[in-house]
Short mmCIF file of C-alpha atoms (C1' of nucleotides) in Angstrom, two decimals:
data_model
loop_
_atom_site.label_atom_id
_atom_site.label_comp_id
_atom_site.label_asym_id
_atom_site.label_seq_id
_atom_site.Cartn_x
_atom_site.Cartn_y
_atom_site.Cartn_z
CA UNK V 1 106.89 74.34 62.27
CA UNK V 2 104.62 74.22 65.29
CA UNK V 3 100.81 73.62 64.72
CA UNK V 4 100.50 76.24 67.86
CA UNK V 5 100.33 79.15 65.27
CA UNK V 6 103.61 81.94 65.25
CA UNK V 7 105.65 82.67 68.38
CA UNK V 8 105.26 86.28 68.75
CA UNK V 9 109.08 86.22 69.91
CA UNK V 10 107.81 87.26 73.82
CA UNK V 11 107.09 91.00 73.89
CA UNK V 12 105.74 89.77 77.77
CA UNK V 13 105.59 92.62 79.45
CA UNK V 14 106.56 91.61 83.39
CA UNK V 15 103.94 93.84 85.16
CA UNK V 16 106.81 94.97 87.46
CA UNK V 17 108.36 96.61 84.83
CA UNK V 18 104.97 98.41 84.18
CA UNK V 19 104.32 99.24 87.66
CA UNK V 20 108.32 100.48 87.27
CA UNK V 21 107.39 103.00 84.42
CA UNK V 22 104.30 104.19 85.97
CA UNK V 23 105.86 105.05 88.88
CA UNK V 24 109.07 106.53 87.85
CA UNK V 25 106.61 108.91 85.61
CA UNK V 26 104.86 110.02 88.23
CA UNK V 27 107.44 110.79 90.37
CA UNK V 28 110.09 112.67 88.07
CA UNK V 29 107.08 114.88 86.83
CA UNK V 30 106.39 115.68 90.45
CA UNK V 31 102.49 114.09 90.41
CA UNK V 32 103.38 112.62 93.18
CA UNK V 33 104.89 114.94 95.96
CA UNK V 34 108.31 114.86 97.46
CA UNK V 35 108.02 112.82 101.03
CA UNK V 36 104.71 111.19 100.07
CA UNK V 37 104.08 107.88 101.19
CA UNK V 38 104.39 105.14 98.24
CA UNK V 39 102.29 102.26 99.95
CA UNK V 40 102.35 99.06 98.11
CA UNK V 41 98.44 98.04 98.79
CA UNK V 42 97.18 101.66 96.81
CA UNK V 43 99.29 101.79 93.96
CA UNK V 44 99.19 98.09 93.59
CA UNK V 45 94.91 98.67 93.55
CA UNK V 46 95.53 101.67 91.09
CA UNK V 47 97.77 99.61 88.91
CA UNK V 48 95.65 96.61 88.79
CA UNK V 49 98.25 94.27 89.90
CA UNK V 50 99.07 92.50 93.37
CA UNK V 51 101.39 93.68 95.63
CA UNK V 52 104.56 91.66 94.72
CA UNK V 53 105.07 93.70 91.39
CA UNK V 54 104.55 96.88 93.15
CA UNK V 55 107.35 96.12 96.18
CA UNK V 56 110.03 94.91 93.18
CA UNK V 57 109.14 98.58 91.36
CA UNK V 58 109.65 100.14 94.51
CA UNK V 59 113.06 98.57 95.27
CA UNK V 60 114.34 99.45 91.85
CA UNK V 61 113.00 102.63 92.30
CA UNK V 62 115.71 103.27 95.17
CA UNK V 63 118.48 101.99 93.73
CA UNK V 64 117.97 104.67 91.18
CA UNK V 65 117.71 107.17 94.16
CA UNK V 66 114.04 107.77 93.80
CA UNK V 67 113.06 106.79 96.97
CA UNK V 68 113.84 106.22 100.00
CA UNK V 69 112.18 103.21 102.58
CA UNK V 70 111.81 104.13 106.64
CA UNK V 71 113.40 101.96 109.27
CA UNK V 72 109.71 100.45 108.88
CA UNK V 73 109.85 99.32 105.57
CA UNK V 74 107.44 102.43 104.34
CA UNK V 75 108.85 103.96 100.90
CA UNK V 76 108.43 107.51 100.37
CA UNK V 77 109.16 109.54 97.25
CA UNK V 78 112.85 111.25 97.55
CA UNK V 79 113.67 114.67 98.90
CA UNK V 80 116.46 116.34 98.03
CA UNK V 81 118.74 119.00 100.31
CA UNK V 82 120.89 121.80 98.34
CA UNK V 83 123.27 119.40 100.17
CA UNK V 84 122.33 116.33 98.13
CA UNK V 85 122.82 117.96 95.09
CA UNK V 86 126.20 119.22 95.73
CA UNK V 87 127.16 116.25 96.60
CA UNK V 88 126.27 114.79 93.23
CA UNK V 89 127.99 117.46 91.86
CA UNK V 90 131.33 116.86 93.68
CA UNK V 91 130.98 112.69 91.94
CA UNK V 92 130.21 114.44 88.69
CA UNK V 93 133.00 116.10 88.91
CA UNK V 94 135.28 113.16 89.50
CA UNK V 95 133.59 110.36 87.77
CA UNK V 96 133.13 112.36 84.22
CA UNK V 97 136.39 113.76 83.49
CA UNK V 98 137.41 110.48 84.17
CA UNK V 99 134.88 109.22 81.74
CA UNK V 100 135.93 111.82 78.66
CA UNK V 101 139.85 110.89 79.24
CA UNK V 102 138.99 107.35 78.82
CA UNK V 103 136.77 107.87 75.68
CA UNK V 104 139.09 110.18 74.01
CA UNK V 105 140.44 107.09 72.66
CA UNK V 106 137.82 105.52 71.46
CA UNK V 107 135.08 107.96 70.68
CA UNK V 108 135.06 107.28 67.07
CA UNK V 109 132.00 104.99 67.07
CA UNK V 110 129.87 106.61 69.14
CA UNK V 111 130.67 110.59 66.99
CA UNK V 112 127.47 109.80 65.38
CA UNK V 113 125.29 109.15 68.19
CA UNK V 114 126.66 112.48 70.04
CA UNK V 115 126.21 114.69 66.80
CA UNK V 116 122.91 113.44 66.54
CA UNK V 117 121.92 114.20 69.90
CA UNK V 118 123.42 117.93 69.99
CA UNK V 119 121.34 118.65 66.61
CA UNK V 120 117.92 117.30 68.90
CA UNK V 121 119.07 119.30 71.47
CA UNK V 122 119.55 122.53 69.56
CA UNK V 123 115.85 121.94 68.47
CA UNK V 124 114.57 121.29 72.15
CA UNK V 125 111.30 122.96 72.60
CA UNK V 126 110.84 122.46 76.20
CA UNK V 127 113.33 122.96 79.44
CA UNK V 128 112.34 119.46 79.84
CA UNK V 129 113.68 118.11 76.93
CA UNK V 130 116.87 120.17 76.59
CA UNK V 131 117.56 118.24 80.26
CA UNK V 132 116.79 114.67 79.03
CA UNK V 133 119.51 115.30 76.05
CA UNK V 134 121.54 116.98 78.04
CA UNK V 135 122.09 113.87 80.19
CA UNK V 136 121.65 111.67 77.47
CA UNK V 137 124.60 113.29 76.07
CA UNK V 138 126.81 113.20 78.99
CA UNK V 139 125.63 109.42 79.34
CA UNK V 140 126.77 108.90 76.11
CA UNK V 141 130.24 109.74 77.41
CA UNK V 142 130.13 107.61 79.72
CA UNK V 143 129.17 105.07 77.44
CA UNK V 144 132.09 105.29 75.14
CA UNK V 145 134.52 105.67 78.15
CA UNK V 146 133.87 101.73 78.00
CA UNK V 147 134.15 101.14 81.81
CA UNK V 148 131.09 99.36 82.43
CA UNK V 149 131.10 100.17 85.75
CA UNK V 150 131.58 104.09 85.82
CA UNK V 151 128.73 103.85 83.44
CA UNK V 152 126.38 101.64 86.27
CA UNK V 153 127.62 104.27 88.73
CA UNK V 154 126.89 107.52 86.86
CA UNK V 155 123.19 105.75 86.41
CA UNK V 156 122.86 105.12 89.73
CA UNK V 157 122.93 109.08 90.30
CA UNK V 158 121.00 110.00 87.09
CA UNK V 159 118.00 109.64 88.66
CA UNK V 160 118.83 111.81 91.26
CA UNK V 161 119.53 114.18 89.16
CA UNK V 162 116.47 114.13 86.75
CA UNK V 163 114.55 114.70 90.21
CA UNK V 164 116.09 117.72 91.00
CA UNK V 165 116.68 119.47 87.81
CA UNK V 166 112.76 118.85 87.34
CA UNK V 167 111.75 120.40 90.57
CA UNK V 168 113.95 123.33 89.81
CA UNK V 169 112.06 123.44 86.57
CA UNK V 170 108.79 123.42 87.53
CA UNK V 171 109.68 126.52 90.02
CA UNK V 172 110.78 128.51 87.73
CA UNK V 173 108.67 127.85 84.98
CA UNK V 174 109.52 130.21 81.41
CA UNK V 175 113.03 130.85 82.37
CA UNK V 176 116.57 130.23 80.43
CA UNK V 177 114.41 129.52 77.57
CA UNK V 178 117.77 130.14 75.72
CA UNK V 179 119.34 126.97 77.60
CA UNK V 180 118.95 125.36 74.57
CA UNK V 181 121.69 127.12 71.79
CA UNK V 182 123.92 127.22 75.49
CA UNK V 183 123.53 123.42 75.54
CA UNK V 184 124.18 122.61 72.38
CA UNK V 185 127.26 125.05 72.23
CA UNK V 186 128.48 123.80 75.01
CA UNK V 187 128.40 120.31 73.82
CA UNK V 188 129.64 121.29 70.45
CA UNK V 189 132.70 122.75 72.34
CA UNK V 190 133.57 119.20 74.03
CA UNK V 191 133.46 117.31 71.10
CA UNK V 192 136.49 118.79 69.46
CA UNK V 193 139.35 117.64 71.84
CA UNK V 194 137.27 114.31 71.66
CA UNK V 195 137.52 114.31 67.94
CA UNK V 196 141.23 114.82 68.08
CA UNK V 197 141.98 111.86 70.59
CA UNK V 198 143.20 114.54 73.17
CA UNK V 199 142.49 112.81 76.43
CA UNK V 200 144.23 115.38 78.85
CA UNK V 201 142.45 118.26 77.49
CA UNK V 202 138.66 116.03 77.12
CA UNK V 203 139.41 115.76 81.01
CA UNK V 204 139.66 119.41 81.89
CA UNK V 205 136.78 120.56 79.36
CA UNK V 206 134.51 118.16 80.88
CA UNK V 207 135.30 119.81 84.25
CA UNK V 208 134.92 123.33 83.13
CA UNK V 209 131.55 122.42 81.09
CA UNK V 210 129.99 121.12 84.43
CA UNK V 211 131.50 123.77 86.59
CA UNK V 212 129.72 126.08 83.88
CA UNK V 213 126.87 124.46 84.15
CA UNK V 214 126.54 124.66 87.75
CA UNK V 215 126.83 128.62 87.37
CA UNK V 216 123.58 128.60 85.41
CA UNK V 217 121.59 126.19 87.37
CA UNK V 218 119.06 128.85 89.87
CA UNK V 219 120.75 127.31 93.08
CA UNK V 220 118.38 128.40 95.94
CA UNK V 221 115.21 126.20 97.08
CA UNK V 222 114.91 123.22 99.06
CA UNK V 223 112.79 119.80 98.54
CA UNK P 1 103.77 100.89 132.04
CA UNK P 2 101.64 98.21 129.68
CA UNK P 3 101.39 95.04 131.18
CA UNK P 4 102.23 93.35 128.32
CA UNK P 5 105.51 92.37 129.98
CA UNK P 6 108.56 93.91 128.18
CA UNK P 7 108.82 95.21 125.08
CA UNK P 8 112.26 93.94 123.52
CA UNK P 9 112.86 96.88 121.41
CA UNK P 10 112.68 94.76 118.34
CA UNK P 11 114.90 92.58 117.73
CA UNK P 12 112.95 90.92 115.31
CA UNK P 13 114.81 89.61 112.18
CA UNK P 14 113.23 89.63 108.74
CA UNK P 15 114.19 86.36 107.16
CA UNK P 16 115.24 88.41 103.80
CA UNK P 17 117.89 89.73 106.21
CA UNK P 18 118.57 85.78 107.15
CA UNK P 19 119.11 84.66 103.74
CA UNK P 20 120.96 87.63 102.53
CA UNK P 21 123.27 87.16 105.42
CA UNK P 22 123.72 83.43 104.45
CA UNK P 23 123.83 83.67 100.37
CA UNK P 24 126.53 86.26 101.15
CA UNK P 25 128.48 84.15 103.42
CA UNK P 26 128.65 81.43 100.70
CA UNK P 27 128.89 83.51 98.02
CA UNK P 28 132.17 85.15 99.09
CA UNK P 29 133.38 82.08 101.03
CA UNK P 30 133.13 80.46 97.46
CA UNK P 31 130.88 77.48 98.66
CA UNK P 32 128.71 78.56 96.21
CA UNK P 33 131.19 78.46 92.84
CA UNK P 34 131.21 81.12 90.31
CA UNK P 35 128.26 81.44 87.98
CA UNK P 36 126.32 78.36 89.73
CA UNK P 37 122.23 78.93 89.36
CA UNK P 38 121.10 80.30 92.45
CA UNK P 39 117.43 78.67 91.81
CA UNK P 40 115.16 80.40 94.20
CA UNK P 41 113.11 77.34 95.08
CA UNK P 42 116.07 75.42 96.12
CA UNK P 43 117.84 78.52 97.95
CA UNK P 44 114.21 78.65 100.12
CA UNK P 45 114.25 74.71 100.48
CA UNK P 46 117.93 74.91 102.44
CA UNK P 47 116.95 77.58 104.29
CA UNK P 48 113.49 76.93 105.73
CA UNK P 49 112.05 80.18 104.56
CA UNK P 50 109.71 81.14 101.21
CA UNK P 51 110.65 82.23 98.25
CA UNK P 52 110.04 85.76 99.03
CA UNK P 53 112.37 86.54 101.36
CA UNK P 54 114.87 84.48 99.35
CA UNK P 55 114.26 86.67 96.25
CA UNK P 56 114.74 89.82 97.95
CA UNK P 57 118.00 88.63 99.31
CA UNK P 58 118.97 88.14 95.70
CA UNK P 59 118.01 91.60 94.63
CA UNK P 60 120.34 92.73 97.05
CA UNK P 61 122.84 90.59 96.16
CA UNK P 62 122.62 92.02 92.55
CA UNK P 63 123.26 95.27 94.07
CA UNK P 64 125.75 94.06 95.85
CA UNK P 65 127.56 93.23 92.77
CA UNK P 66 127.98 89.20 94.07
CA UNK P 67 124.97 87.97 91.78
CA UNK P 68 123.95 88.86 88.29
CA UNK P 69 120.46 88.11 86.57
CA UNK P 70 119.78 86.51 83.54
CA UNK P 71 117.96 88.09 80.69
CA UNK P 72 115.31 85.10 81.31
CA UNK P 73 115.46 85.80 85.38
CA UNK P 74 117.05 83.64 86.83
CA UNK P 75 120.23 84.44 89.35
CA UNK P 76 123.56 82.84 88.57
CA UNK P 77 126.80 83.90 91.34
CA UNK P 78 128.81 86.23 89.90
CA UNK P 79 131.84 85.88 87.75
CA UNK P 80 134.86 87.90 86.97
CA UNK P 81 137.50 88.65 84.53
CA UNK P 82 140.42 90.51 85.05
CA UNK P 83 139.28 93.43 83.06
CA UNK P 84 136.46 93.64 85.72
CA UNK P 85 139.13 94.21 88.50
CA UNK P 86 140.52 96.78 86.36
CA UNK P 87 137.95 98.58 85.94
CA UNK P 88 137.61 98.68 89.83
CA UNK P 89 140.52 100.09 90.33
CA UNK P 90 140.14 102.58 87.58
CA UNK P 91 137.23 103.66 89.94
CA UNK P 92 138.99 103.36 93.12
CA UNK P 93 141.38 105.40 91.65
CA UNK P 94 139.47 108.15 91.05
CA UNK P 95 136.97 107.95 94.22
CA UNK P 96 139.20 107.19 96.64
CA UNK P 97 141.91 109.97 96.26
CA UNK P 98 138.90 112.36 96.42
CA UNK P 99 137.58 110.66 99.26
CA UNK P 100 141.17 111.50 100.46
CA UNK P 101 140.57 115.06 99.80
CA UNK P 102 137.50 115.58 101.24
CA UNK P 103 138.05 113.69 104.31
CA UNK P 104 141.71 115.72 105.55
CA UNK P 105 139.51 118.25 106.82
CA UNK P 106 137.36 116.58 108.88
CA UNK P 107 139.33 113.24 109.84
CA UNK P 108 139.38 114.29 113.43
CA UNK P 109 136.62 112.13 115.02
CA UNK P 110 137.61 109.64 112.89
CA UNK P 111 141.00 109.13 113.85
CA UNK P 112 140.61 106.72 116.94
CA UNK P 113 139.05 104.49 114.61
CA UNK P 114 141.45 104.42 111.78
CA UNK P 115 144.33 103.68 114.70
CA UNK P 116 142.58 101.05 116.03
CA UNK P 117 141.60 99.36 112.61
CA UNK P 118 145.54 99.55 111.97
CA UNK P 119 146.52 97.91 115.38
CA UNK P 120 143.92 95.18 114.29
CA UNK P 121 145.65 94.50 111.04
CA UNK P 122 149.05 94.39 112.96
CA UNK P 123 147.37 91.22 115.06
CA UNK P 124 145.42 89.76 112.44
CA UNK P 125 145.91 85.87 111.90
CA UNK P 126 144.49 85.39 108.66
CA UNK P 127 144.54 86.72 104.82
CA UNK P 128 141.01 86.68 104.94
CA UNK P 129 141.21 88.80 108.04
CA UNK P 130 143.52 91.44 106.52
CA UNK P 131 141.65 92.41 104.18
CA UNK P 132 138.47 92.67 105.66
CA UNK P 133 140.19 95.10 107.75
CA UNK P 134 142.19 96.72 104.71
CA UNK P 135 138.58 97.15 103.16
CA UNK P 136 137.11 98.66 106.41
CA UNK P 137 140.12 101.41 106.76
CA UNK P 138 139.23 102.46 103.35
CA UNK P 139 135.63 102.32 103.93
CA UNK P 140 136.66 104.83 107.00
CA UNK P 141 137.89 107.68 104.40
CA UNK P 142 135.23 106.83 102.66
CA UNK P 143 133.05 107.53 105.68
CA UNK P 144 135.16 110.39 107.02
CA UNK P 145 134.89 112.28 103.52
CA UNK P 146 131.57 113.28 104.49
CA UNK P 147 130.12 112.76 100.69
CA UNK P 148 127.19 109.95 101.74
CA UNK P 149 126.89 108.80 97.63
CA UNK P 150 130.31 108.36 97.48
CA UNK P 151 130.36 106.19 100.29
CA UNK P 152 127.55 104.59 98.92
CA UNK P 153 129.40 104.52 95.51
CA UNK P 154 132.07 103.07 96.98
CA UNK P 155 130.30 100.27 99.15
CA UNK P 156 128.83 99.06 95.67
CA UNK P 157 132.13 98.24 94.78
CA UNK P 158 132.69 96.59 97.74
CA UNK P 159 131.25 93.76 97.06
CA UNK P 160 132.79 92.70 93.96
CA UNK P 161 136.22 93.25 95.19
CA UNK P 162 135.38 90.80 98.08
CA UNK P 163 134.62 88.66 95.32
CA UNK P 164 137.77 88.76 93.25
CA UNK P 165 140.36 88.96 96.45
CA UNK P 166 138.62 85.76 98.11
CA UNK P 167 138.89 84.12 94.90
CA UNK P 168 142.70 85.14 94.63
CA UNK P 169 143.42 84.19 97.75
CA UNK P 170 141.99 80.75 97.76
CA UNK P 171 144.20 80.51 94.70
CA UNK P 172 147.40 81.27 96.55
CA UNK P 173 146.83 79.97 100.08
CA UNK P 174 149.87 80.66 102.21
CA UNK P 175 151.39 82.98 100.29
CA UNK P 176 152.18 86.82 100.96
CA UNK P 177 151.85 85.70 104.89
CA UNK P 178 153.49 89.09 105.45
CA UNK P 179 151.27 91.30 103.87
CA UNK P 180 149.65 92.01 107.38
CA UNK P 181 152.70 94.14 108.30
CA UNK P 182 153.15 95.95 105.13
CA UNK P 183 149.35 96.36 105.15
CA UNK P 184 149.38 98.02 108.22
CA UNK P 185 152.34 100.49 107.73
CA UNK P 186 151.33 101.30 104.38
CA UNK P 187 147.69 102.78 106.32
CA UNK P 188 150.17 104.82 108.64
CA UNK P 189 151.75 106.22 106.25
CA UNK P 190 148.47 107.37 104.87
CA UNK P 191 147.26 108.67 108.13
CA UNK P 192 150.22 110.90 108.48
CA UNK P 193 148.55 113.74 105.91
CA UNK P 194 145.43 113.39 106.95
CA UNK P 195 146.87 114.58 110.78
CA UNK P 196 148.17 117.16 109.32
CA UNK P 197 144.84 118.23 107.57
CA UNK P 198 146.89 118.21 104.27
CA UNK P 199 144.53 117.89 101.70
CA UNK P 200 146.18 117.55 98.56
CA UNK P 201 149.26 115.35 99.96
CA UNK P 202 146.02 112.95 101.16
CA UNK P 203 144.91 112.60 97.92
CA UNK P 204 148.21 111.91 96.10
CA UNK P 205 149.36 109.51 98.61
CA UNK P 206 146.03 107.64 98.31
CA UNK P 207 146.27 107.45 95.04
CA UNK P 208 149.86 106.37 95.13
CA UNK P 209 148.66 103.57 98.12
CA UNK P 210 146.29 102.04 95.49
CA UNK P 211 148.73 101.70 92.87
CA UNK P 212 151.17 100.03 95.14
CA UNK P 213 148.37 97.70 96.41
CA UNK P 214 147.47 97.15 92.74
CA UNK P 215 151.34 96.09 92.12
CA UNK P 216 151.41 93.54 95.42
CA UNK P 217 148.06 91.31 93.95
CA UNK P 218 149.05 88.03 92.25
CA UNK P 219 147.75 89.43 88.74
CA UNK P 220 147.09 86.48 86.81
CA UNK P 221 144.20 84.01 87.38
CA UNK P 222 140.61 84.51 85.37
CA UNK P 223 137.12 84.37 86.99
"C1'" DG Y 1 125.80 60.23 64.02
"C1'" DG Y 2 124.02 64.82 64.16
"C1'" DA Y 3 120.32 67.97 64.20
"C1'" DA Y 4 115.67 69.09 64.88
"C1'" DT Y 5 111.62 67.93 67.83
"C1'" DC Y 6 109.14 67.28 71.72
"C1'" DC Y 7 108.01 66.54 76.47
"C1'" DA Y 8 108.49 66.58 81.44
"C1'" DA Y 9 110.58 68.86 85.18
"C1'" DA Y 10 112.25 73.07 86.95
"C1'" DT Y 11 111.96 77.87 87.35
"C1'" DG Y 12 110.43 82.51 87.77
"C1'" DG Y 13 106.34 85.94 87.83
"C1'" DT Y 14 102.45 87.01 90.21
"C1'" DA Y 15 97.93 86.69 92.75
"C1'" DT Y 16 96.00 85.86 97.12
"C1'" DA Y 17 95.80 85.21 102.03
"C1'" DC Y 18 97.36 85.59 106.80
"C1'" DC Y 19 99.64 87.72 110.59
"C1'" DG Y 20 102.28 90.79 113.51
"C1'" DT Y 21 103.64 95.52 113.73
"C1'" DT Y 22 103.14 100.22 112.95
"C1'" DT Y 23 100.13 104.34 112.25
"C1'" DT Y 24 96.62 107.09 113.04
"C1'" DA Y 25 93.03 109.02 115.28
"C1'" DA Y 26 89.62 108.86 118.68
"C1'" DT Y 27 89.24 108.66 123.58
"C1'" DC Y 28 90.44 109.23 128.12
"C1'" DT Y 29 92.90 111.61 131.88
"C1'" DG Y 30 95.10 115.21 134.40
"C1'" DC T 1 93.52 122.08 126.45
"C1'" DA T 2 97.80 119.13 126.40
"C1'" DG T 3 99.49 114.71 127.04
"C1'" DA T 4 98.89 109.80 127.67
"C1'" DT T 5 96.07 105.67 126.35
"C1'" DT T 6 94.09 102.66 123.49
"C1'" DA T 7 91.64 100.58 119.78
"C1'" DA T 8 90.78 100.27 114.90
"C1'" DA T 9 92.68 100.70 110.36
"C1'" DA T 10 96.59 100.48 107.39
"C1'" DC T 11 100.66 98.55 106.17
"C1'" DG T 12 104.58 95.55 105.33
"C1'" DG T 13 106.65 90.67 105.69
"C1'" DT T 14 105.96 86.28 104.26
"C1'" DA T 15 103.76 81.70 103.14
"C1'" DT T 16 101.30 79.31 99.67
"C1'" DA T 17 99.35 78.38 95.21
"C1'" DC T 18 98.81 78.79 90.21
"C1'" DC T 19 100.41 79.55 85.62
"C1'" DA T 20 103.32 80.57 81.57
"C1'" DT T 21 107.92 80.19 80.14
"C1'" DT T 22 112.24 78.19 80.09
"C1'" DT T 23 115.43 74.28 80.32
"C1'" DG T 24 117.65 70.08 79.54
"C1'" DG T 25 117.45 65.80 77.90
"C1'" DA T 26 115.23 61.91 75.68
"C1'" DT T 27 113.38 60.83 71.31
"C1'" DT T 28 112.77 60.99 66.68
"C1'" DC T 29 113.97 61.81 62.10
"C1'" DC T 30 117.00 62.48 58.27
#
DNA sequence: GGAATCCAAATGGTATACCGTTTTAATCTG
DNA sequence: CAGATTAAAACGGTATACCATTTGGATTCC
């Protein structure tokens, strides 16, 4: 055993990964404004790290559709069109009926994990969390659809999505308070034909619960 | 007028571009083998640039799906099974029938294109060369569907399936020498619908164009 | 001979510094 | 006052340097 005292196993927290978090926060709870410039110099000076950290943060921050850099090289936070969104809802459309066929055969391990989650969701107290479950839940689909790829791709638009659905919350703050026994319902509802293997009819549930979904969602406003 | 002289525009290349451009080249050419380190001091040596740029290209390679990261950091080229390809075409079977879809009602502008990328593939004097041009007619529906993620779905696919056809072809040099016929009437018969403005015959004939393609690859062969 | 140990080289993470370009705003011009 | 000009500040791209961790192999030990 090494003099040097106990190896705290590494628990090194890279600073981009910090300056990752920090950022991401801000931006999904709207602090910082759609459009708004994200210059590496200031938040590297807020942060209290140099620039380099900062600039990898940023860059991870638009895969994940956060934000979006100028011909210059500027970042600026992401604004979404109407447009945008129902564009992400035509791929949701595709990609996770595609997803629930493919875990209908295998869903057994992961029953637990989606029980679990419609129970937390059922006792949601904020719009805020009902949404993070809500896509935790249909990520957990994706998940057990075992394509490692579908999964990357549905992340890749999650973001997106988390932006949105938050700036829709914020404007109309107090509303659909009852989104959360809808939610869990409606999750309750998909898991049967999972339960039973039925891949066909997993498929056309999944479409129905997000063209449901879409029904609720207040669809006016821009940003 | 300034009398600075002339101002070129621009012009002016960032050396991340440089290195990305030449990593890629390798990458896909398979001078660089499968799951080699890509050591960032080394990568910045060859090229005569820092390791900045270098590491940027390499982020974008990881995007790109041609490089993956350790858990420790460090960048290793890409390898992949044949479940990976699978799972590709799982995807491409789902995205690119709806691309299909989307795109029969608005293929017009696009059709000059698509005819001339077909005439190319009728001319084309390489294996190499037919499928860069296969890729590109697909990337065309892609564009033409008018659904910017998906296209940006799709070109994150792109990448890797660069990756595995290079690799397969490498493998079977000489071979299938007659692929750039069938290649190109198999994209006529696809464009056929989509003159028509037929939206659902689109999509099932895309779909049914993949799974032929699937059927002509040389299916065995790992990495 | 095989496994644990240890050390030197290699590697990645990050801070700092420099430079050209882009922004921004103040100034000038009509 | 509106538009063009220009100069200063801000910003991004990149080179260099330093440090902690990781790696790979030589060494030691059993």
């Amino acid at each position: 055993m090494p003099v040097k005292a106990i190896k705290t196993d590494s628990a090194v927290k890279p600073r981009s990964d910090l300056a990752l978090a920090n950022l991401r926060r801000r931006i999904l709870s709207g602090a910082i404004a759609p459009g708004a410039l994200l210059a590496e110099s200031a938040m590297a000076r807020e942060l209290g790290v140099s620039r380099v950290p900062v600039r990898e943060a940023l860059f991870a921050l638009e895969r994940e559709g956060l934000v979006v850099f100028s011909d210059t090289g500027r970042a600026f936070v992401r604004q979404l069109s109407p447009r945008d969104f129902e564009e992400l809802l035509q791929l949701r459309l595709t990609l996770e009926p595609m997803a629930a066929r493919l875990a209908a055969a295998q869903i057994q391990p992961h029953l637990h994990a989606l029980r679990t989650n419609i129970a937390a969701t059922r006792r949601a107290r904020s719009l805020a969390e009902v949404t993070r479950l809500d896509l935790e839940f249909h990520e957990l689909i994706l998940t057990a659809s075992g394509n490692g790829r579908l999964l990357k791709l549905w992340r890749s638009m999650r973001g997106e999505l988390e932006l949105w659905l938050g700036r829709l919350h914020r404007q109309h703050q107090g509303q659909r308070l009852d989104t959360c026994e809808q939610t869990a319902c409606a999750h309750e509802g998909l898991l049967k034909p999972f339960s039973s293997h039925n891949a066909s009819l997993s498929e056309s549930k999944m479409r129905e619960h997000i063209l449901n979904w879409r029904e609720w969602l207040p669809l006016q406003s821009g940003q």
